[in-house]
Amino acid sequence: MKDPQRLFDATDSSTRAMLEAARADGPSPRTHRGAAIALGLGSLGVASGTVASSAAAATVGAGAAAATAPVAGGAALAAGTAVKWVGIAALVGAASWGAAEVATRPTPTTPTHAAAPLNAPTVATGSPRMATTRLPSPAPDPAPTDVAPSPLAAPQPLAAPPPPPVAPRPPPSRRTASAATPPLDLAPPSPRAPAPAAPRAASTLVAETAKLEAARAALQTNDPTRALTALDDYGSAFPRGVLAPEATVLRVEALARRGGAADRAAAQRLGEAFLREHPASPLCERVRILVSQTSIP
Amino acid sequence: MGPVGAPEHMKPGVAAEMPFEPDVAGLLTQAERPMDQGSRADLRTMFEENYAFIWRILRRFGVAPQNVDDSAQQVFLVAARKIDVVDRAKARSFLLGTALRVAAEARRAGARAREEVREDLDLVASAAPNPEQLTEKKRALERFDALLDEMPFELRAVFVLYEVEGMSTHDIAPALGLPRGTVASRLRRAREEFDGLAKRAKARAASGLHREGRAS
């Protein structure tokens, strides 16, 4: 069976421009890096991966931010802040918000979504050619299979004495990190994005992330009271923090985890308020689960 | 290449519109599992090779811009949890299948939310930078996404994978859990649909510009 000619090669200039733009689209390096950190892969640095290889990411950085414009407004509304995002400075802020959300996502240890059913992933029957798809191939990446010859080997214990797969959160002083891991702020200042807003947003972001990280770490060691203290700390340091939604979810979790009747009631109230205020947030699923747990005595 | 042949538990299924069944019980226990070094390295490779790809297709599949980062992460969280059972040679296919479901879920959630904030969004839209401030490329991408938004999801998915990501129908079929013939016919329909939508949009834009010109 022969595939038809790609539209790209046989179309008018307007459609070609759209396809071209779509092919060049992608996450900003900052987002990419934030996701790596949240997955516990932070230390490796998205260095070779994004920053170096994808010209697309570099130039699209600004593009992505701007393309997000109208919807950034949506996010703001959803978050209950009636801010009207006008102008590009706002866009830059919006972009870092996105990255921030990722960076502080409570990590692999607490997936917002329970995974899909086991049989859900569809299976490619003999298509190593998948790899031929265009992607910003990170330079010297070994094939996955070189790394782990046997995916089914090494069953893991369910108990978890060693620390969970969370990346050690880089301290705020990450600017001094090694050359291999470009600091967050180095997300290529794209030619079109005015710089002023970016550095401030980034440094605030790092500070906010660090505080929330303290709360998350406390939760992880099953110390909800300390987590709540850390969250109070966050709340007073950043009364209008961009990570407020994540802070709220952590608070719901901490209250639910501590488990007194008053705590559970508070968790439920807070969680329900969150669901009302952020109906589209991907955190909702997690909040729903937490809330449903609080109603079980 | 690595092991060939699908692990037994991974059976081809309908990828696109399958709803999530949150595994509430497993959420806390399994999530706390530590990951060994080999698995971590595999996850890292999967992530580096596919993150941009997954991010991009989520956006093109209709996940709202402000949710793409989160959805992309969701995909890799699923991969992290299943790292022990994912066939490394088919990692991309696995991620793609997961992304389809995450996208379908995010779109449903987004649709519900949109109903509630539609008015406000309109306000925001009018406050957005005017067209001169957007580069040609950004505008092209916005136009493209607007067209995709009008396509049925199953056509859209095939269209994006083939026309934007440059995948072959041979590769798309297993990733979507569809026979190759179905992929080919959906692609055909998708292209017709896209063509029609593009023509109509062009006509609308032309008349809009015309009106605007007269008004000013």
XYZ file of C-alpha atoms in Angstrom:
513
model
C 0.000 0.000 0.000
C 1.487 3.254 -1.050
C 1.021 6.365 0.993
C -0.337 9.378 -0.824
C 1.832 12.381 -1.381
C 2.025 14.603 1.662
C -0.196 17.606 1.539
C 2.833 19.674 2.347
C 4.380 18.842 -0.995
C 1.285 19.457 -3.005
C -0.649 22.348 -1.720
C -1.108 26.064 -1.907
C 1.148 28.401 -0.027
C -1.355 29.168 2.672
C -1.805 25.556 3.692
C 1.894 24.981 3.440
C 2.514 27.882 5.788
C 0.135 26.350 8.303
C 1.768 22.952 8.086
C 5.185 24.508 8.374
C 4.188 26.381 11.499
C 2.689 23.242 12.969
C 5.843 21.258 12.292
C 7.963 23.869 13.970
C 5.753 24.094 17.040
C 6.916 22.584 20.275
C 7.421 23.064 23.968
C 9.695 25.809 25.124
C 13.012 24.620 26.544
C 11.818 25.843 29.876
C 8.766 23.658 29.726
C 10.817 20.755 28.558
C 13.185 21.157 31.418
C 10.411 21.584 33.933
C 8.852 18.350 32.786
C 12.157 16.554 33.120
C 12.532 17.790 36.667
C 9.036 16.801 37.597
C 9.594 13.327 36.268
C 12.644 12.906 38.383
C 14.895 13.262 35.395
C 15.876 16.764 36.215
C 19.513 16.413 36.862
C 20.402 15.182 33.444
C 19.501 18.452 31.973
C 17.413 18.758 28.975
C 20.615 20.216 27.740
C 21.473 18.123 24.767
C 17.889 17.312 24.123
C 16.112 20.526 23.559
C 18.333 23.427 23.812
C 20.977 22.138 21.536
C 19.078 20.181 19.017
C 15.846 21.859 18.354
C 16.172 24.978 16.448
C 12.450 24.781 16.473
C 12.230 25.121 20.194
C 14.507 28.086 20.226
C 12.656 30.072 17.669
C 9.298 28.845 18.667
C 9.838 29.828 22.247
C 8.350 33.168 21.595
C 5.977 31.740 19.110
C 4.551 29.324 21.581
C 4.164 32.025 24.132
C 2.395 34.324 21.795
C 0.256 31.642 20.295
C -0.907 30.987 23.781
C -2.023 34.520 24.192
C -5.763 34.370 24.200
C -5.838 31.216 26.155
C -3.435 32.424 28.746
C -6.260 34.718 29.525
C -8.433 31.691 29.852
C -6.063 30.198 32.346
C -6.050 33.359 34.330
C -9.793 33.388 34.445
C -9.937 29.789 35.373
C -7.589 30.567 38.184
C -9.977 33.140 39.402
C -7.697 36.066 38.820
C -9.519 38.502 36.660
C -6.424 39.641 34.912
C -6.585 40.686 31.341
C -3.471 39.658 29.579
C -2.507 42.315 27.183
C 0.809 42.674 25.498
C 3.738 40.477 25.158
C 5.134 40.894 28.621
C 2.055 39.154 29.845
C 2.660 36.400 27.362
C 6.078 35.724 28.704
C 4.599 35.481 32.140
C 2.011 33.095 30.869
C 4.630 30.893 29.352
C 6.533 30.602 32.555
C 3.342 29.839 34.322
C 2.976 26.832 32.158
C 6.461 25.740 32.941
C 5.898 26.355 36.561
C 2.878 24.178 36.696
C 4.887 21.399 35.294
C 7.861 21.962 37.466
C 5.874 21.632 40.605
C 3.553 18.931 39.564
C 3.716 16.647 42.523
C 6.033 14.298 40.719
C 5.840 10.749 39.583
C 5.124 9.592 43.047
C 1.725 11.168 42.881
C 0.388 11.021 39.386
C -2.538 13.309 38.894
C -4.130 10.660 36.857
C -4.081 7.089 37.726
C -2.587 5.466 34.732
C -4.589 4.196 31.870
C -5.795 0.651 32.015
C -3.083 -1.840 31.391
C -4.377 -2.983 28.094
C -4.965 0.522 26.932
C -1.687 1.239 25.221
C -2.047 0.080 21.748
C 0.775 -1.896 20.418
C 2.704 -1.410 17.305
C 3.051 -4.628 15.501
C 6.434 -4.422 13.998
C 6.990 -0.770 13.462
C 10.456 0.174 14.428
C 9.976 2.603 11.614
C 8.235 4.781 14.081
C 11.621 6.190 14.623
C 11.611 7.666 11.186
C 9.116 10.234 12.217
C 10.461 13.668 12.389
C 11.539 14.615 15.816
C 14.100 16.892 17.292
C 16.433 14.019 17.774
C 18.694 14.613 20.678
C 22.168 14.152 19.467
C 23.907 11.189 21.005
C 20.995 9.320 22.429
C 21.449 5.630 22.640
C 18.551 3.605 21.439
C 16.292 2.783 24.311
C 16.930 -0.850 23.869
C 20.628 -0.451 24.282
C 19.981 0.628 27.765
C 17.625 -2.003 28.980
C 17.711 -5.214 27.082
C 14.930 -6.783 29.027
C 11.969 -4.694 29.928
C 10.307 -7.476 31.798
C 13.245 -8.324 33.947
C 13.816 -6.844 37.345
C 10.461 -6.968 39.025
C 10.217 -4.288 41.595
C 9.130 -4.593 45.155
C 5.987 -2.783 46.031
C 7.340 -1.588 49.294
C 9.361 1.510 48.934
C 12.124 1.967 51.410
C 14.497 3.911 49.178
C 13.597 7.420 48.217
C 10.993 7.708 45.525
C 11.980 8.707 42.041
C 11.871 12.361 42.581
C 14.529 14.578 41.305
C 16.310 16.414 43.985
C 14.866 19.812 43.458
C 17.594 22.074 42.306
C 18.082 24.814 44.803
C 17.209 28.353 43.869
C 20.860 28.981 43.290
C 20.671 26.879 40.220
C 22.269 29.630 38.211
C 25.517 28.203 39.334
C 24.743 24.799 37.986
C 27.226 23.114 35.772
C 27.456 23.841 32.129
C 25.751 20.589 31.362
C 22.550 21.817 32.888
C 21.675 25.249 31.705
C 19.813 27.183 34.328
C 16.132 27.552 33.965
C 16.485 31.203 33.166
C 18.538 30.428 30.155
C 15.522 29.366 28.208
C 16.550 31.044 25.034
C 15.274 34.533 25.123
C 13.642 34.431 21.813
C 14.293 37.246 19.480
C 10.816 38.625 19.678
C 10.050 38.289 23.327
C 10.961 41.351 25.276
C 13.317 40.270 27.965
C 12.341 42.351 30.987
C 9.559 40.182 32.288
C 11.320 36.884 31.896
C 14.126 36.901 34.446
C 11.947 38.126 37.222
C 9.276 35.588 36.459
C 11.853 32.849 36.416
C 13.508 33.729 39.685
C 10.184 34.076 41.445
C 9.252 30.811 39.968
C 12.298 29.102 41.333
C 11.634 30.545 44.768
C 8.007 29.511 44.671
C 8.954 26.079 43.496
C 11.437 25.662 46.308
C 8.831 26.500 48.928
C 6.281 24.165 47.468
C 8.908 21.525 47.172
C 9.383 21.715 50.923
C 5.697 21.037 51.395
C 5.767 18.182 48.960
C 8.793 16.648 50.586
C 7.085 16.837 53.963
C 4.068 15.075 52.545
C 6.270 12.440 51.136
C 7.741 11.686 54.513
C 4.208 11.528 55.799
C 4.413 14.671 57.844
C 1.279 16.566 56.846
C 1.607 19.015 59.691
C 4.984 20.146 58.485
C 3.613 20.262 54.973
C 0.849 22.575 56.126
C 3.377 24.819 57.805
C 5.376 24.938 54.602
C 2.236 25.794 52.681
C 1.419 28.607 55.106
C 4.922 29.781 54.527
C 4.385 29.678 50.802
C 1.079 31.485 51.124
C 2.529 34.360 53.086
C 5.586 34.672 50.878
C 3.597 34.544 47.670
C 0.058 35.680 48.362
C -0.528 35.883 44.650
C 1.807 33.142 43.614
C 1.430 31.608 40.208
C 1.637 28.201 41.789
C -1.284 28.879 44.087
C -3.369 26.142 42.498
C -0.700 23.555 43.126
C -0.349 24.854 46.663
C -4.049 24.418 47.192
C -3.960 20.869 45.975
C -1.047 20.086 48.243
C -2.996 21.581 51.103
C -5.997 19.444 50.334
C -3.735 16.458 50.309
C -2.025 17.395 53.549
C -5.337 17.935 55.310
C -6.738 14.720 53.964
C -3.622 12.887 54.982
C -3.625 14.253 58.524
C -7.107 12.958 58.728
C -8.777 14.505 61.774
C -12.467 15.169 61.358
C -11.921 18.909 61.120
C -9.040 18.411 58.705
C -11.089 16.174 56.511
C -13.914 18.646 56.448
C -11.497 21.425 55.579
C -9.935 19.292 52.859
C -13.324 18.664 51.408
C -14.324 22.314 51.454
C -11.052 23.396 49.939
C -11.122 20.675 47.346
C -14.639 21.451 46.270
C -13.826 25.127 46.013
C -10.849 24.222 43.862
C -12.999 22.156 41.546
C -15.367 25.058 41.143
C -12.628 27.570 40.494
C -10.457 25.449 38.242
C -12.842 23.213 36.398
C -10.423 22.657 33.539
C -7.301 22.059 35.553
C -5.624 18.722 35.116
C -5.222 18.751 38.864
C -8.963 18.245 39.211
C -8.765 14.526 38.860
C -6.413 14.334 41.761
C -8.528 16.677 43.830
C -11.605 14.603 43.142
C -9.840 11.520 44.348
C -8.647 13.276 47.473
C -12.075 14.678 48.173
C -13.713 11.338 47.682
C -11.300 9.863 50.172
C -12.115 12.453 52.780
C -15.726 11.414 52.814
C -14.785 7.916 53.855
C -14.533 7.894 57.624
C 16.765 -3.280 18.237
C 15.278 -4.625 21.374
C 12.758 -7.227 22.188
C 10.237 -7.826 19.493
C 6.668 -8.881 19.999
C 4.176 -7.297 22.260
C 4.050 -8.240 25.895
C 0.945 -10.226 26.467
C -0.906 -7.677 28.504
C -0.557 -5.028 25.853
C -3.268 -5.679 23.393
C -4.259 -3.441 20.558
C -7.326 -1.499 21.478
C -9.358 1.438 20.463
C -7.205 4.306 21.403
C -9.035 7.451 20.644
C -12.070 7.854 22.793
C -11.527 5.418 25.567
C -12.347 7.064 28.867
C -9.939 6.946 31.720
C -10.619 4.619 34.548
C -8.652 6.147 37.359
C -6.932 3.431 39.285
C -7.671 4.916 42.650
C -6.426 2.021 44.700
C -3.174 1.830 42.816
C -2.559 5.512 42.957
C -0.792 5.582 46.239
C 0.838 2.213 46.423
C 2.287 1.864 42.992
C 3.154 5.479 42.787
C 5.562 5.186 45.646
C 7.622 2.542 44.011
C 11.206 3.405 43.467
C 12.561 3.066 39.984
C 15.750 1.206 39.304
C 18.598 2.726 37.396
C 17.957 0.908 34.149
C 14.341 1.903 34.094
C 15.243 5.455 34.929
C 17.649 5.539 32.027
C 14.985 4.138 29.736
C 12.463 6.677 30.880
C 15.002 9.395 30.311
C 15.620 8.216 26.785
C 11.923 7.952 26.073
C 11.431 11.397 27.453
C 14.228 13.042 25.534
C 13.329 11.400 22.274
C 9.621 11.974 22.464
C 8.735 14.863 24.697
C 8.578 17.488 21.977
C 6.695 15.118 19.716
C 4.131 14.286 22.378
C 3.756 17.909 23.391
C 3.144 18.920 19.806
C 0.602 16.256 18.990
C -1.307 16.922 22.197
C -1.663 20.509 21.155
C -2.679 19.552 17.634
C -5.109 16.978 18.976
C -6.908 19.841 20.616
C -5.608 20.086 24.155
C -5.926 23.720 25.194
C -2.632 25.608 25.191
C -2.655 26.193 28.912
C -3.093 22.483 29.538
C -0.606 21.040 27.101
C 2.309 21.052 29.513
C 0.302 19.194 32.080
C -1.106 16.732 29.626
C 2.330 16.001 28.225
C 3.521 15.324 31.681
C 0.601 13.057 32.309
C 1.629 10.976 29.341
C 5.109 10.529 30.708
C 3.847 9.833 34.196
C 1.925 6.937 32.731
C 5.088 5.849 30.964
C 7.007 6.113 34.217
C 4.524 3.884 35.968
C 4.568 1.338 33.214
C 8.228 1.549 32.450
C 8.752 -2.061 33.422
C 6.295 -3.365 30.904
C 6.693 -1.017 28.000
C 8.377 -2.604 25.044
C 11.308 -0.309 24.438
C 11.178 -0.807 20.701
C 7.617 0.444 20.714
C 7.984 3.201 23.196
C 6.818 5.849 20.806
C 3.762 3.885 19.871
C 2.966 3.434 23.530
C 3.369 7.135 24.214
C 1.257 8.012 21.241
C -1.563 5.747 22.321
C -1.410 7.228 25.793
C -1.345 10.746 24.384
C -4.484 10.060 22.405
C -6.370 9.087 25.497
C -4.985 11.948 27.527
C -5.971 14.322 24.736
C -9.455 12.902 24.514
C -9.856 13.296 28.254
C -8.433 16.813 28.324
C -10.684 17.832 25.481
C -13.738 16.592 27.301
C -12.734 18.432 30.459
C -11.943 21.504 28.396
C -15.302 21.393 26.668
C -17.068 21.353 30.006
C -15.034 24.258 31.285
C -15.463 26.262 28.108
C -19.196 26.220 28.518
C -18.746 28.093 31.751
C -16.239 30.688 30.735
C -17.198 31.281 27.158
C -18.202 34.881 27.691
C -15.032 35.727 29.492
C -12.960 34.056 26.841
C -14.553 36.245 24.250
C -13.480 39.263 26.212
C -9.977 37.927 26.403
C -9.894 37.238 22.724
C -10.685 40.830 21.966
C -7.962 41.967 24.323
C -5.375 39.824 22.580
C -2.624 41.499 20.614
C -3.792 42.737 17.284
C -2.836 40.859 14.160
C 0.111 43.092 13.362
C 1.738 42.019 16.569
C 1.577 38.387 15.698
C 4.049 37.063 13.277
C 2.935 35.368 10.155
C 3.948 32.027 11.581
C 1.915 32.371 14.713
C -1.081 33.397 12.746
C -0.657 30.444 10.444
C -0.554 28.143 13.438
C -3.651 29.697 14.907
C -5.476 29.298 11.640
C -4.346 25.704 11.442
C -5.521 24.874 14.942
C -8.831 26.561 14.286
C -9.341 24.343 11.252
C -8.330 21.240 13.164
C -10.825 22.158 15.838
C -13.588 21.758 13.323
C -12.552 18.294 12.264
C -13.921 15.146 13.874
C -11.353 13.850 16.316
C -10.668 10.569 14.567
C -9.922 12.342 11.303
C -7.901 14.976 13.019
C -5.634 12.455 14.700
C -4.774 10.696 11.469
C -4.347 13.977 9.654
C -1.958 15.403 12.218
C 0.159 12.284 12.418
C 0.429 11.968 8.674
C 0.624 15.547 7.473
C 2.338 17.269 10.341
C 4.393 14.568 11.972
C 5.236 12.858 8.732
C 4.384 9.389 9.957
C 3.482 6.696 7.458
C 0.099 5.006 7.475
C 2.049 1.864 8.244
C 3.179 3.368 11.543
C -0.007 5.189 12.346
C -2.176 2.094 12.127
C -0.758 0.164 15.081
C -0.342 3.291 17.171
C -4.034 4.049 16.827
C -5.051 0.415 17.008
C -6.606 0.583 13.568
C -6.253 -1.466 10.402
C -4.083 0.226 7.864
C -6.943 0.446 5.383
C -8.966 2.394 7.901
C -6.101 4.785 8.423
C -5.837 5.313 4.676
C -9.538 5.994 4.295
C -9.604 8.308 7.286
C -6.681 10.165 5.870
C -8.512 10.581 2.608
C -11.596 11.875 4.359
C -9.492 14.077 6.615
C -7.831 15.720 3.648
C -11.142 16.379 1.965
C -12.511 17.775 5.175
C -9.477 19.954 5.732
C -9.580 21.194 2.200
C -13.214 22.200 2.516
C -12.654 23.876 5.853
C -9.650 25.776 4.570
C -11.574 27.049 1.579
C -14.478 28.177 3.705
C -12.155 29.866 6.188
C -10.423 31.674 3.394
C -13.725 32.903 2.023
C -14.797 34.034 5.465
C -11.548 35.850 6.056
C -11.828 37.586 2.727
C -15.337 38.822 3.442
C -14.345 39.787 6.975
C -11.470 41.877 5.732
C -13.737 43.447 3.233
C -16.230 44.452 5.879
C -13.542 45.724 8.172
C -12.086 47.826 5.408
C -15.418 49.430 4.786
C -16.040 50.124 8.436
C -12.850 52.017 9.058
